mmCIF file of C-alpha atoms (C1' of nucleotides) in Angstrom:
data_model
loop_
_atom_site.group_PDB
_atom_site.id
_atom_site.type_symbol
_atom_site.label_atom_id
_atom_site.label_comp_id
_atom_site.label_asym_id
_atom_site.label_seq_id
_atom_site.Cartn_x
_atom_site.Cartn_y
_atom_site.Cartn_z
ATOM 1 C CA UNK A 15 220.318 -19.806 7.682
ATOM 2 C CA UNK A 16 220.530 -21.298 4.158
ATOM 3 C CA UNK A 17 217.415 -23.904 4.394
ATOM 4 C CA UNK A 18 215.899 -25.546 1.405
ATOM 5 C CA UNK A 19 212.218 -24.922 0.852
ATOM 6 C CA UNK A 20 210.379 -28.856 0.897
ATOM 7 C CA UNK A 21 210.694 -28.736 -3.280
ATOM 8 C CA UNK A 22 214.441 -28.053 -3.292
ATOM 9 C CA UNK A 23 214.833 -30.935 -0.678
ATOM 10 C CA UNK A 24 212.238 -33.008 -3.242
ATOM 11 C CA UNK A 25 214.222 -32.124 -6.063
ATOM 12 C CA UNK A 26 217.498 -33.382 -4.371
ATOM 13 C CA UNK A 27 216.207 -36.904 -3.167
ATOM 14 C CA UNK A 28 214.720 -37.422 -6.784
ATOM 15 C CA UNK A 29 217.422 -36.372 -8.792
ATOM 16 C CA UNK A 30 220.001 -39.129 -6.378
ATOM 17 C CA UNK A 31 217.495 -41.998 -6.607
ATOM 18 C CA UNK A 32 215.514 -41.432 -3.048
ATOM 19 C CA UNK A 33 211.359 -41.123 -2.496
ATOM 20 C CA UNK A 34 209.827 -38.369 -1.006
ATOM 21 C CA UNK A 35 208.360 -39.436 2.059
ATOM 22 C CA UNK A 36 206.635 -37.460 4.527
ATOM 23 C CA UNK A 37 209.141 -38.496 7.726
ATOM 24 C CA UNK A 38 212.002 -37.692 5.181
ATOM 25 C CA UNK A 39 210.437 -34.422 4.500
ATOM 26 C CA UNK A 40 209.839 -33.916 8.373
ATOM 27 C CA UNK A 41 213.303 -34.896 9.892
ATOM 28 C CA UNK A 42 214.601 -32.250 7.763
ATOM 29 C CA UNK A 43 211.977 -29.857 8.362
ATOM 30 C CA UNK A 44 212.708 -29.802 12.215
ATOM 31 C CA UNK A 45 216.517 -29.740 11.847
ATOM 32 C CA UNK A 46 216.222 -26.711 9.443
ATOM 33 C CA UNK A 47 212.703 -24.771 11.452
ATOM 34 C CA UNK A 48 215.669 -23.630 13.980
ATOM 35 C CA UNK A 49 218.872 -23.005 15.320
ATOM 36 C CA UNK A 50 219.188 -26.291 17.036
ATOM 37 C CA UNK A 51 221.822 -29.097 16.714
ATOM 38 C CA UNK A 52 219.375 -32.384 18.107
ATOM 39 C CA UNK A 53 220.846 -35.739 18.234
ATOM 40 C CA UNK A 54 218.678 -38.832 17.245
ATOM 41 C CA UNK A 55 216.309 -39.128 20.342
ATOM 42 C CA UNK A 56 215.737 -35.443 20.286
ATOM 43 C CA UNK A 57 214.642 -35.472 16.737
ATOM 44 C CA UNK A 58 212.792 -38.442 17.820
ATOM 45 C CA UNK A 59 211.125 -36.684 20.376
ATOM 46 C CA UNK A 60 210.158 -33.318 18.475
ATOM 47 C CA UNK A 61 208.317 -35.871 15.477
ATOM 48 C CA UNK A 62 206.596 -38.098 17.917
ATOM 49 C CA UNK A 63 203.573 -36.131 17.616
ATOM 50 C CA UNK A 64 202.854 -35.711 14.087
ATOM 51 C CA UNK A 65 204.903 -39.103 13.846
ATOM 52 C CA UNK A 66 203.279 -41.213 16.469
ATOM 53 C CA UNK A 67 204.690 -44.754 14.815
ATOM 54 C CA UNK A 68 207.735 -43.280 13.599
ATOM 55 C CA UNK A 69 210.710 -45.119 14.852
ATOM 56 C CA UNK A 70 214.426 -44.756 15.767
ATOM 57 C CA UNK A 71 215.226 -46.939 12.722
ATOM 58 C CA UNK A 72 213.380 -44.665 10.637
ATOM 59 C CA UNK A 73 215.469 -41.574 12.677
ATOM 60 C CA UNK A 74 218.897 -42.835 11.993
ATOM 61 C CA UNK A 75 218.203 -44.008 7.862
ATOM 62 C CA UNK A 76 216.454 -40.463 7.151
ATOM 63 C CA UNK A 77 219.745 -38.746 8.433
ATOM 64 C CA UNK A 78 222.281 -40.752 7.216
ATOM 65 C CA UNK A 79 220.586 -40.256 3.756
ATOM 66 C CA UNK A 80 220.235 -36.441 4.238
ATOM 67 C CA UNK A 81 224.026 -36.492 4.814
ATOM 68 C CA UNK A 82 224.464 -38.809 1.831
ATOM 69 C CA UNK A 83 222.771 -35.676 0.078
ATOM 70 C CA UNK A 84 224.676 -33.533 1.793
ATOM 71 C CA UNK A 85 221.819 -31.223 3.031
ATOM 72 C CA UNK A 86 222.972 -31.787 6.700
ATOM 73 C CA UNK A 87 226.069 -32.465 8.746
ATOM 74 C CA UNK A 88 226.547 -35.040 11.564
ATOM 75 C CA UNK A 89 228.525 -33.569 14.465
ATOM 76 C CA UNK A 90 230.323 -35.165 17.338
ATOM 77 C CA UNK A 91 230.906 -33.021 20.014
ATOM 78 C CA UNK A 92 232.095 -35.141 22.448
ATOM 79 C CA UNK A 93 229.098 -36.659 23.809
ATOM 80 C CA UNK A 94 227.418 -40.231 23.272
ATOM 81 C CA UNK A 95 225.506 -39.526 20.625
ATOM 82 C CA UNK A 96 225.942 -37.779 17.271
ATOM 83 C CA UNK A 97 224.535 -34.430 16.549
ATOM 84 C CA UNK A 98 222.792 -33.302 13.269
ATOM 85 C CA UNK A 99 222.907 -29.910 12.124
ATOM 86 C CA UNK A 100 220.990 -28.726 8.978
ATOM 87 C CA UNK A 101 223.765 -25.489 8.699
ATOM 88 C CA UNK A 102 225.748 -27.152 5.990
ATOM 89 C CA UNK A 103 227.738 -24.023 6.018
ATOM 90 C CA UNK A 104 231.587 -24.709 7.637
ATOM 91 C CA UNK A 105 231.194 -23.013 11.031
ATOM 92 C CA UNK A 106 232.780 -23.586 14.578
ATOM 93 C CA UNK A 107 230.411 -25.465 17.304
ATOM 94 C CA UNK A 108 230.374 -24.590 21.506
ATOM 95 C CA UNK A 109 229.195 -26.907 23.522
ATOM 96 C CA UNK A 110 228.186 -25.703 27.335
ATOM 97 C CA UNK A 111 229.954 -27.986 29.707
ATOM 98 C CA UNK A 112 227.134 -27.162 32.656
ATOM 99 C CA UNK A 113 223.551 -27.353 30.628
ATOM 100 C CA UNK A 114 224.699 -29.214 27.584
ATOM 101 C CA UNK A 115 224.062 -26.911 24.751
ATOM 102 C CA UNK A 116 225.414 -26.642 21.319
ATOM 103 C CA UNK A 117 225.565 -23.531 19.800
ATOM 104 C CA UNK A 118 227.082 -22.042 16.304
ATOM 105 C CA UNK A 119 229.569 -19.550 16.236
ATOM 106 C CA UNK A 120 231.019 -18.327 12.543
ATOM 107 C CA UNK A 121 233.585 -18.980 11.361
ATOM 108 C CA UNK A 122 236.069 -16.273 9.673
ATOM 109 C CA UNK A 123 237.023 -17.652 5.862
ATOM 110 C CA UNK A 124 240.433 -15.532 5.942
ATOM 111 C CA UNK A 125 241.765 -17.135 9.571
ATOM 112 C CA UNK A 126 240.264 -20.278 8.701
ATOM 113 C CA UNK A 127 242.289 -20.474 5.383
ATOM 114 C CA UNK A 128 245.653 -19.519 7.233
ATOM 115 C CA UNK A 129 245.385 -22.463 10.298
ATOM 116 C CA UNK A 130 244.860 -24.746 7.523
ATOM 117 C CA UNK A 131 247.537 -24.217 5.041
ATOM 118 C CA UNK A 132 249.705 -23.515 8.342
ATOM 119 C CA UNK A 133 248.512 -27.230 9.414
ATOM 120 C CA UNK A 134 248.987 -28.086 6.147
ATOM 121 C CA UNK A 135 252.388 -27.161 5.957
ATOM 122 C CA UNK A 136 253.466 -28.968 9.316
ATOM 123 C CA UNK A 137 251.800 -31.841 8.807
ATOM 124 C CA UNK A 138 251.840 -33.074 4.914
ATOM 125 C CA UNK A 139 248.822 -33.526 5.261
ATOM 126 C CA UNK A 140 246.231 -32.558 2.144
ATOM 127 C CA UNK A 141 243.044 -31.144 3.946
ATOM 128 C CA UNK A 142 239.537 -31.039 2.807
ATOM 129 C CA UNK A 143 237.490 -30.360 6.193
ATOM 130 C CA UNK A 144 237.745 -28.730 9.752
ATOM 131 C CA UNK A 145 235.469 -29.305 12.868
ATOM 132 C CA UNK A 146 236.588 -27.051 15.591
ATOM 133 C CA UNK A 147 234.728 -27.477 19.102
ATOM 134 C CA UNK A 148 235.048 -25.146 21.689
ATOM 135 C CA UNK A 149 234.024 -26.074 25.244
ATOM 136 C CA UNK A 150 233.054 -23.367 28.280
ATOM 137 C CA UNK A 151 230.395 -22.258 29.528
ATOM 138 C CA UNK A 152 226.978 -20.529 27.543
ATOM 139 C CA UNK A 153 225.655 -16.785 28.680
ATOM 140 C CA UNK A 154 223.261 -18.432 30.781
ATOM 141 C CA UNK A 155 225.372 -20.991 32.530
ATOM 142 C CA UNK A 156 228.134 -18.001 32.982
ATOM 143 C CA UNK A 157 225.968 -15.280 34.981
ATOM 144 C CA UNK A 158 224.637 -18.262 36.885
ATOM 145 C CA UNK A 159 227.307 -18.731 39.644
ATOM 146 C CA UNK B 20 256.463 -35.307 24.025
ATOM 147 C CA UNK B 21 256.488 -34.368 27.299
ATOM 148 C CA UNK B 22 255.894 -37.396 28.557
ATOM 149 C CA UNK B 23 256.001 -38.572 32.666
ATOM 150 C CA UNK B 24 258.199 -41.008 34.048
ATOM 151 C CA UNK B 25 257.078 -43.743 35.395
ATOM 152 C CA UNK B 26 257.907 -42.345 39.014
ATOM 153 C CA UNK B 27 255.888 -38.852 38.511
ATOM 154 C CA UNK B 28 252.799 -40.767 37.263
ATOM 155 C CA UNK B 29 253.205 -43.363 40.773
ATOM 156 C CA UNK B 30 253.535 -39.977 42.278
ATOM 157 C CA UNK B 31 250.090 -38.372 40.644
ATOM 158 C CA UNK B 32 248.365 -41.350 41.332
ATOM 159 C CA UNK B 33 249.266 -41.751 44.823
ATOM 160 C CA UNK B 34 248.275 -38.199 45.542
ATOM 161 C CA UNK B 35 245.000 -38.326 43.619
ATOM 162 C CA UNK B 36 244.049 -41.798 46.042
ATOM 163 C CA UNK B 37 244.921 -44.649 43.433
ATOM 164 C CA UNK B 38 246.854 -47.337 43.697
ATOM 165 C CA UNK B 39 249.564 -47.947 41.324
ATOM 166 C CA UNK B 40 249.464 -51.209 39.603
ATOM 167 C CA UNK B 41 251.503 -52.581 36.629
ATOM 168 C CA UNK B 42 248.286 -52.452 34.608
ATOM 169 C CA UNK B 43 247.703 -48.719 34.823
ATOM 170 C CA UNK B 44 251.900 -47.842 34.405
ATOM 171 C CA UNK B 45 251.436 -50.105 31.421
ATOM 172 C CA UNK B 46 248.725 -48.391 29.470
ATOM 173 C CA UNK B 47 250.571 -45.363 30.230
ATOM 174 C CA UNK B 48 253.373 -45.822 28.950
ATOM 175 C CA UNK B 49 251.742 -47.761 26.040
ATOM 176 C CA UNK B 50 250.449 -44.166 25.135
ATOM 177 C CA UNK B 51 253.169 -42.132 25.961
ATOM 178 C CA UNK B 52 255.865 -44.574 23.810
ATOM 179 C CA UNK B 53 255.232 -43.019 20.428
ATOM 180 C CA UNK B 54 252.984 -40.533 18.822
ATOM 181 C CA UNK B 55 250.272 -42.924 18.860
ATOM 182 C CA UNK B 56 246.249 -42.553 19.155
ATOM 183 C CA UNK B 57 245.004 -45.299 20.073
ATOM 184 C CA UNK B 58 241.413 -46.310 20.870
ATOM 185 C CA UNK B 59 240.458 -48.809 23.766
ATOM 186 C CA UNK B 60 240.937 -51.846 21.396
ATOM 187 C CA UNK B 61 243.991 -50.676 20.025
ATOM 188 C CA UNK B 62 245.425 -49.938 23.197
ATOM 189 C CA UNK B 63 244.326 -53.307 24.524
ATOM 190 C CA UNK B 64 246.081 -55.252 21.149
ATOM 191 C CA UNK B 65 249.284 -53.746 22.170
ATOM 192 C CA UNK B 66 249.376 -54.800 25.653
ATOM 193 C CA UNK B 67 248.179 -58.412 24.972
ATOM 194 C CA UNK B 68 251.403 -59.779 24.527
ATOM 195 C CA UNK B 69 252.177 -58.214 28.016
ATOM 196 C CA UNK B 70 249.551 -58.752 30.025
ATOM 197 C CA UNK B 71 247.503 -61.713 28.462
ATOM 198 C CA UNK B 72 244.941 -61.635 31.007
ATOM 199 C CA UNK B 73 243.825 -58.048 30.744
ATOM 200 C CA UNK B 74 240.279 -57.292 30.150
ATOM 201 C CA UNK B 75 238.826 -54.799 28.528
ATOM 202 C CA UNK B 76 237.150 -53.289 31.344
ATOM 203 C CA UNK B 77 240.859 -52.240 32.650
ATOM 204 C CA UNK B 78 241.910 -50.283 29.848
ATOM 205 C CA UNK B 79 238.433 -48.173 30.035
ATOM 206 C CA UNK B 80 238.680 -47.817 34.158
ATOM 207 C CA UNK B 81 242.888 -47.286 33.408
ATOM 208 C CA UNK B 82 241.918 -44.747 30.881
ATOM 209 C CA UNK B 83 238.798 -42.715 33.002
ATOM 210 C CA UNK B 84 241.320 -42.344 35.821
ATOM 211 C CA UNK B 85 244.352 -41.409 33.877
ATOM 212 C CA UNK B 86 242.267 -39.007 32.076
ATOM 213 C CA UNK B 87 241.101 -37.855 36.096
ATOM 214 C CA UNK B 88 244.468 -37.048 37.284
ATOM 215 C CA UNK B 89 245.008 -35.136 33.763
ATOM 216 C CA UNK B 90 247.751 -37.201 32.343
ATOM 217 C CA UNK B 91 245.880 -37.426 28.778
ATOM 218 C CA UNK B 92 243.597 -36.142 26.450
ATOM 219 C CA UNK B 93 240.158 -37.814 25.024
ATOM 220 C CA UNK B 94 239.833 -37.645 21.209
ATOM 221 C CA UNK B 95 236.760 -37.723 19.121
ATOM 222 C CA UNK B 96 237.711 -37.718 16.049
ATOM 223 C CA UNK B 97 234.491 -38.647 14.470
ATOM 224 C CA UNK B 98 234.695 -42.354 14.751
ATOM 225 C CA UNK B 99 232.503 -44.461 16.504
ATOM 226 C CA UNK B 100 235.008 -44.559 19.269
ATOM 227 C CA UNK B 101 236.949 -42.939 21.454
ATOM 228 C CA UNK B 102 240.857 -42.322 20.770
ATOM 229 C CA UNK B 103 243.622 -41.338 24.072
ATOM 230 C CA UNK B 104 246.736 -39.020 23.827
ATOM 231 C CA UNK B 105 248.989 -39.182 26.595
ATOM 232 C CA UNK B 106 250.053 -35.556 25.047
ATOM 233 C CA UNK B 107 248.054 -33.029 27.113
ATOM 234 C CA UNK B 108 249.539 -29.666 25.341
ATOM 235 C CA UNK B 109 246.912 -28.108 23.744
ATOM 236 C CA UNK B 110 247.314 -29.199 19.910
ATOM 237 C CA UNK B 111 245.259 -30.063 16.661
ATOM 238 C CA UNK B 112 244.379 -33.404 15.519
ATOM 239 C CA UNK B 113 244.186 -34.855 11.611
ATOM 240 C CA UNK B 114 242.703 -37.543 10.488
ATOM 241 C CA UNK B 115 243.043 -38.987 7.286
ATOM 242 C CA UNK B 116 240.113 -40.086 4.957
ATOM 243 C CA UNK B 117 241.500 -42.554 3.818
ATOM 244 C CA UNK B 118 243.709 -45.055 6.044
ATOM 245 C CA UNK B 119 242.059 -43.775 9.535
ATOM 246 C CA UNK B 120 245.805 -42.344 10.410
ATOM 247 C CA UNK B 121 245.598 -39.159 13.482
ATOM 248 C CA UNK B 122 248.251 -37.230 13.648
ATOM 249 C CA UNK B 123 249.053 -34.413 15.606
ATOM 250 C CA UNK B 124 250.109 -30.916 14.664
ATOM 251 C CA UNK B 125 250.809 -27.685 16.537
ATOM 252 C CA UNK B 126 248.740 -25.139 17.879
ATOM 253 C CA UNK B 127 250.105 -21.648 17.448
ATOM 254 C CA UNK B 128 249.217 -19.597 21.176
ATOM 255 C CA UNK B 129 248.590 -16.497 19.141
ATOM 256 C CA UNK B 130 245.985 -17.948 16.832
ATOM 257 C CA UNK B 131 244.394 -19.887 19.459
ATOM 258 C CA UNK B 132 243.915 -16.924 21.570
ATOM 259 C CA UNK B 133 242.327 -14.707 18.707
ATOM 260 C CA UNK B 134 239.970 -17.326 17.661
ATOM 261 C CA UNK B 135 238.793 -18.173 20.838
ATOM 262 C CA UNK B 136 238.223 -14.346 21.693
ATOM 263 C CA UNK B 137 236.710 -13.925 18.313
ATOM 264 C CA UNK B 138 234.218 -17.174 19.361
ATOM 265 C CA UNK B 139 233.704 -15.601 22.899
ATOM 266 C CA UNK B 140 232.486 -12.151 21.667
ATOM 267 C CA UNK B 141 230.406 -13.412 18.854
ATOM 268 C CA UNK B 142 228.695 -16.165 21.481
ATOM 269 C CA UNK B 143 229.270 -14.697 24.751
ATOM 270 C CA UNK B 144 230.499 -18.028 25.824
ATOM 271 C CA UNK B 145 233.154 -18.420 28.623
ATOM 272 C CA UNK B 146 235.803 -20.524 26.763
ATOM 273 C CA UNK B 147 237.823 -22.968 28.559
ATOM 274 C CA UNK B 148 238.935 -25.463 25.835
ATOM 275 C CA UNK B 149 239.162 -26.280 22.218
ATOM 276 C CA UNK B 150 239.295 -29.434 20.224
ATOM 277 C CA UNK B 151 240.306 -28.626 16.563
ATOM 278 C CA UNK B 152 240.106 -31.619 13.965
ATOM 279 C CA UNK B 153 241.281 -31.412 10.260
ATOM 280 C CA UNK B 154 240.000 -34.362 7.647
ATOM 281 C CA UNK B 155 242.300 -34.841 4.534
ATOM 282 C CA UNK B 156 244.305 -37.444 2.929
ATOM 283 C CA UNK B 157 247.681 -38.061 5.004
ATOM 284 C CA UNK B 158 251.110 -37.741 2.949
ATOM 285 C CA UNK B 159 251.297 -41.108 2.382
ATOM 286 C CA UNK B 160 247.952 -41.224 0.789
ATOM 287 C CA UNK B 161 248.263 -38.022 -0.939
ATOM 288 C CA UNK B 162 251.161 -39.399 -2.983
ATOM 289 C CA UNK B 163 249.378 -42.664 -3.466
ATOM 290 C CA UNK B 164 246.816 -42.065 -5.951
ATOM 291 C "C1'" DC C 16 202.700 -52.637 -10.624
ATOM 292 C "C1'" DT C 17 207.455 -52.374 -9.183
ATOM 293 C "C1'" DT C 18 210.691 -51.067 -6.003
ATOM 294 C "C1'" DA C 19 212.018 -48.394 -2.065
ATOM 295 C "C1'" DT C 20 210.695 -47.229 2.668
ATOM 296 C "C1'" DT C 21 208.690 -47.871 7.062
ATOM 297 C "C1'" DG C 22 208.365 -49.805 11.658
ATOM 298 C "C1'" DC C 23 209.283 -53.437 14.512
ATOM 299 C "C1'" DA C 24 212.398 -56.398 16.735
ATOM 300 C "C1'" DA C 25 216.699 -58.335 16.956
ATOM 301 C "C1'" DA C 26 221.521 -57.791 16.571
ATOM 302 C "C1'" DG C 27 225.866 -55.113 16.718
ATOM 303 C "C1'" DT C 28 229.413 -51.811 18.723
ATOM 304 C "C1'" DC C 29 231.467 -49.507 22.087
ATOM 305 C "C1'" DT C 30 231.506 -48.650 26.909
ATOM 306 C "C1'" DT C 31 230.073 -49.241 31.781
ATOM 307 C "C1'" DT C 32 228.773 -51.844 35.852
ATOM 308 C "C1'" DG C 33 228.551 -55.635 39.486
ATOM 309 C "C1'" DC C 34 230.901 -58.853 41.822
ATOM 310 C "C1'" DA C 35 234.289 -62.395 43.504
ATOM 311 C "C1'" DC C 36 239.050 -62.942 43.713
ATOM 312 C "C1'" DA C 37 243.653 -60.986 43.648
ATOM 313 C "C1'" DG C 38 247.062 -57.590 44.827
ATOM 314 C "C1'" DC C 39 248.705 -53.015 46.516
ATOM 315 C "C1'" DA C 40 249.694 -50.280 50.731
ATOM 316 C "C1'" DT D 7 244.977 -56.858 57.040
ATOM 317 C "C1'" DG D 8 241.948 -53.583 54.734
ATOM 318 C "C1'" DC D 9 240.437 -51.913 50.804
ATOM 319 C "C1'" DT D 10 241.160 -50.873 45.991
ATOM 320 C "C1'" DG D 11 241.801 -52.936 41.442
ATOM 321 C "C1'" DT D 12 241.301 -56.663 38.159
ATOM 322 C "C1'" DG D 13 238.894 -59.695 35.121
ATOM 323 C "C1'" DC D 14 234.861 -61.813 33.837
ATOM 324 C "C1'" DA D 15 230.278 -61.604 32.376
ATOM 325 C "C1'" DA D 16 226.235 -59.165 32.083
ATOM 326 C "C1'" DA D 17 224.028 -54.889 31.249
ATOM 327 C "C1'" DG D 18 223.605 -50.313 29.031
ATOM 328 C "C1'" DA D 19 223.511 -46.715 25.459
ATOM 329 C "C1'" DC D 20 223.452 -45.678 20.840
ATOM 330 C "C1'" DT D 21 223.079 -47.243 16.210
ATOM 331 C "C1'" DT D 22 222.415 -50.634 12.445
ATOM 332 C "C1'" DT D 23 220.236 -54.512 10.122
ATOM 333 C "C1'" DG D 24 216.604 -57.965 8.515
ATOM 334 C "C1'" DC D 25 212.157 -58.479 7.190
ATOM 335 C "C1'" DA D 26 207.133 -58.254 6.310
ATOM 336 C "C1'" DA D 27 203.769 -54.828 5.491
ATOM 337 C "C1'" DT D 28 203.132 -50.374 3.302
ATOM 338 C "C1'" DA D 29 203.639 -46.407 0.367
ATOM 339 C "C1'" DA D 30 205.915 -43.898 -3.518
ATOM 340 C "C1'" DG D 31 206.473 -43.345 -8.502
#
DNA sequence: CTTATTGCAAAGTCTTTGCACAGCA
DNA sequence: TGCTGTGCAAAGACTTTGCAATAAG
């Protein structure tokens, strides 16, 4: 995955008017250390120890300025709570319907070019983004009858 | 739209245990009327005039069970609420940037199926469903500049 | 030293739940 | 008549906002 090294990330808050902070540097670190698509009290949870005062306030403002910078994207994959996924890069998104899990899955630039001017074409429509969710079940959850 | 009469859906609720009441026919047909998407307060707007009383907590416990018996779809289109679409073919949804308009356009089988096998091997995810959003500027708005 | 950010608590949205009364079967 | 559904109000989950203390530049 495409991360940006804590200078890049610097650079980027600087140059559109944010500070540096260490939780700002943090939030982003954990969404971009892994594969992993956390919403708010998950990222919550993985900080709380090098964070201990850090709060949900804190959380929600870091994100919604990382998306501001666009470094991240906020998904909504049907659930309660938003998503956040440091893969800036357009791909699809699975969601396991027995353990919960949100995976990536690529997304092909040549098929993904025909739906839209096809949807484009039925609908009038003048399209900048796609989110496409798919919803089954994950390896684990599918050997596990 | 294939859209039930108001007999078939007294029918699916009957079998499924519910009673049929003129609150639940109403926010049926309320959906099924016009290509519409509305969310819970949009849904309860239009049937004010009708049913003056209605609360709130009716059109969520109308929508839960009419969603149950599989007489519509759930939306998220990315807003901070939830949107119903008493078409349950399996089709993509736009939303436009600018005046919060969802529309629906049509899913071609054969695309469907390759993408979803495509997402299957790459993943190894059992598929069951999709949910396929597109974010642009409607006609209306495209032409407005 | 100036201004933005943090963390807390309170408020805001959307949705769900509990319960008494009303209405379907 | 029996039991589900409705409507109200209160509670719940997630997120946002206001503000004083703190930290960044």
């Amino acid at each position: 995955m495409n991360m940006l090294t804590s200078q890049e990330l610097t650079n980027l808050l600087r140059e559109r008017g944010y500070k540096v902070t260490p939780q700002r540097l943090a939030v982003y670190e954990a969404l971009a250390d892994e594969t992993w698509h956390p919403n708010a009290e998950m990222l919550f949870n993985k900080l709380q120890p090098k964070f201990p005062a850090m709060s949900f306030a804190t959380v929600y403002k870091t994100v919604e300025i990382l998306h501001d910078i666009n470094v991240i994207q906020i998904l909504n994959t049907g659930e309660d709570s938003f998503r956040y996924d440091a893969d800036i890069s357009e791909h699809y998104h699975l969601r396991c319907l027995k353990c919960g899990a949100v995976d990536d899955a690529l997304m092909d630039d040549g098929v993904k070019l025909q739906l839209t001017q096809d949807v484009e074409k039925q609908s009038g429509y003048t399209i900048s983004r796609r989110q496409f969710y798919f919803f089954g079940l994950c390896p684990k959850c599918s050997t596990m009858h």
